[in-house]
Coordinates of C-alpha atoms in Angstrom, one line a residue:
M1 CA 138.5 84.2 -89.1
L2 CA 137.5 82.8 -85.7
K3 CA 137.3 85.0 -82.7
K4 CA 135.5 82.8 -80.2
P5 CA 136.0 79.2 -79.1
E6 CA 132.5 78.3 -80.0
D7 CA 133.3 79.2 -83.7
V8 CA 135.7 76.2 -84.0
S9 CA 132.8 74.0 -85.2
R10 CA 132.9 76.0 -88.5
L11 CA 136.4 74.7 -89.3
I12 CA 136.8 72.1 -92.0
F13 CA 139.6 69.7 -92.3
D14 CA 139.4 67.0 -95.0
S15 CA 141.3 65.7 -98.1
R16 CA 140.9 69.1 -99.8
C17 CA 143.2 70.8 -97.3
V18 CA 146.6 70.3 -99.1
L19 CA 148.0 73.8 -99.6
N20 CA 151.1 75.1 -97.7
L21 CA 149.5 77.7 -95.6
A22 CA 152.9 79.0 -94.5
T23 CA 152.8 81.3 -97.6
Y24 CA 149.9 83.2 -96.1
I25 CA 151.5 84.0 -92.7
T26 CA 153.9 86.6 -94.2
K27 CA 151.1 88.6 -95.9
H28 CA 150.5 92.1 -94.4
E29 CA 146.7 91.7 -94.3
V30 CA 147.1 88.5 -92.3
K31 CA 149.7 89.8 -89.9
A32 CA 147.6 92.9 -89.3
K33 CA 144.8 90.7 -87.8
G34 CA 147.0 89.9 -84.8
K35 CA 147.8 86.5 -83.3
M36 CA 147.3 83.6 -85.6
A37 CA 147.2 79.8 -85.5
I38 CA 148.1 77.4 -88.4
T39 CA 147.8 73.7 -88.8
A40 CA 150.9 72.2 -90.2
T41 CA 152.4 69.0 -91.6
I42 CA 156.2 68.4 -91.6
P43 CA 156.7 70.3 -95.0
V44 CA 154.7 73.3 -93.7
M45 CA 156.7 73.3 -90.5
R46 CA 159.9 73.3 -92.5
S47 CA 158.6 76.4 -94.4
I48 CA 157.7 78.1 -91.2
V49 CA 161.1 77.4 -89.6
Q50 CA 162.7 78.9 -92.8
L51 CA 160.5 82.0 -92.6
A52 CA 161.4 82.4 -88.9
Y53 CA 165.1 82.0 -89.7
E54 CA 164.8 84.8 -92.2
F55 CA 162.9 86.9 -89.6
Q56 CA 159.8 87.0 -91.8
V57 CA 157.6 85.6 -89.0
S58 CA 157.8 85.8 -85.2
D59 CA 156.8 83.2 -82.7
K60 CA 155.2 85.9 -80.6
N61 CA 152.1 86.0 -82.8
L62 CA 152.0 82.5 -84.2
L63 CA 150.8 79.2 -82.9
V64 CA 151.6 76.1 -85.0
L65 CA 149.5 73.0 -84.5
Y66 CA 151.1 69.9 -85.9
Y67 CA 149.1 67.0 -87.4
S68 CA 150.2 63.9 -89.3

């Protein structure tokens, strides 16, 4: 978990990053940490939209960063 902007250099994004992280944003222990950001491809964004439609996530505590 990153708390400060200078910690961003610890992030890794490479070919191993293939999981749909939308499954984690509904977990209680993740929601309890407060605001969150997630990187998303089109399939992940579809999952997030579906979760929002079902009122399982709120846009008030979620930032989605799209990449292609």
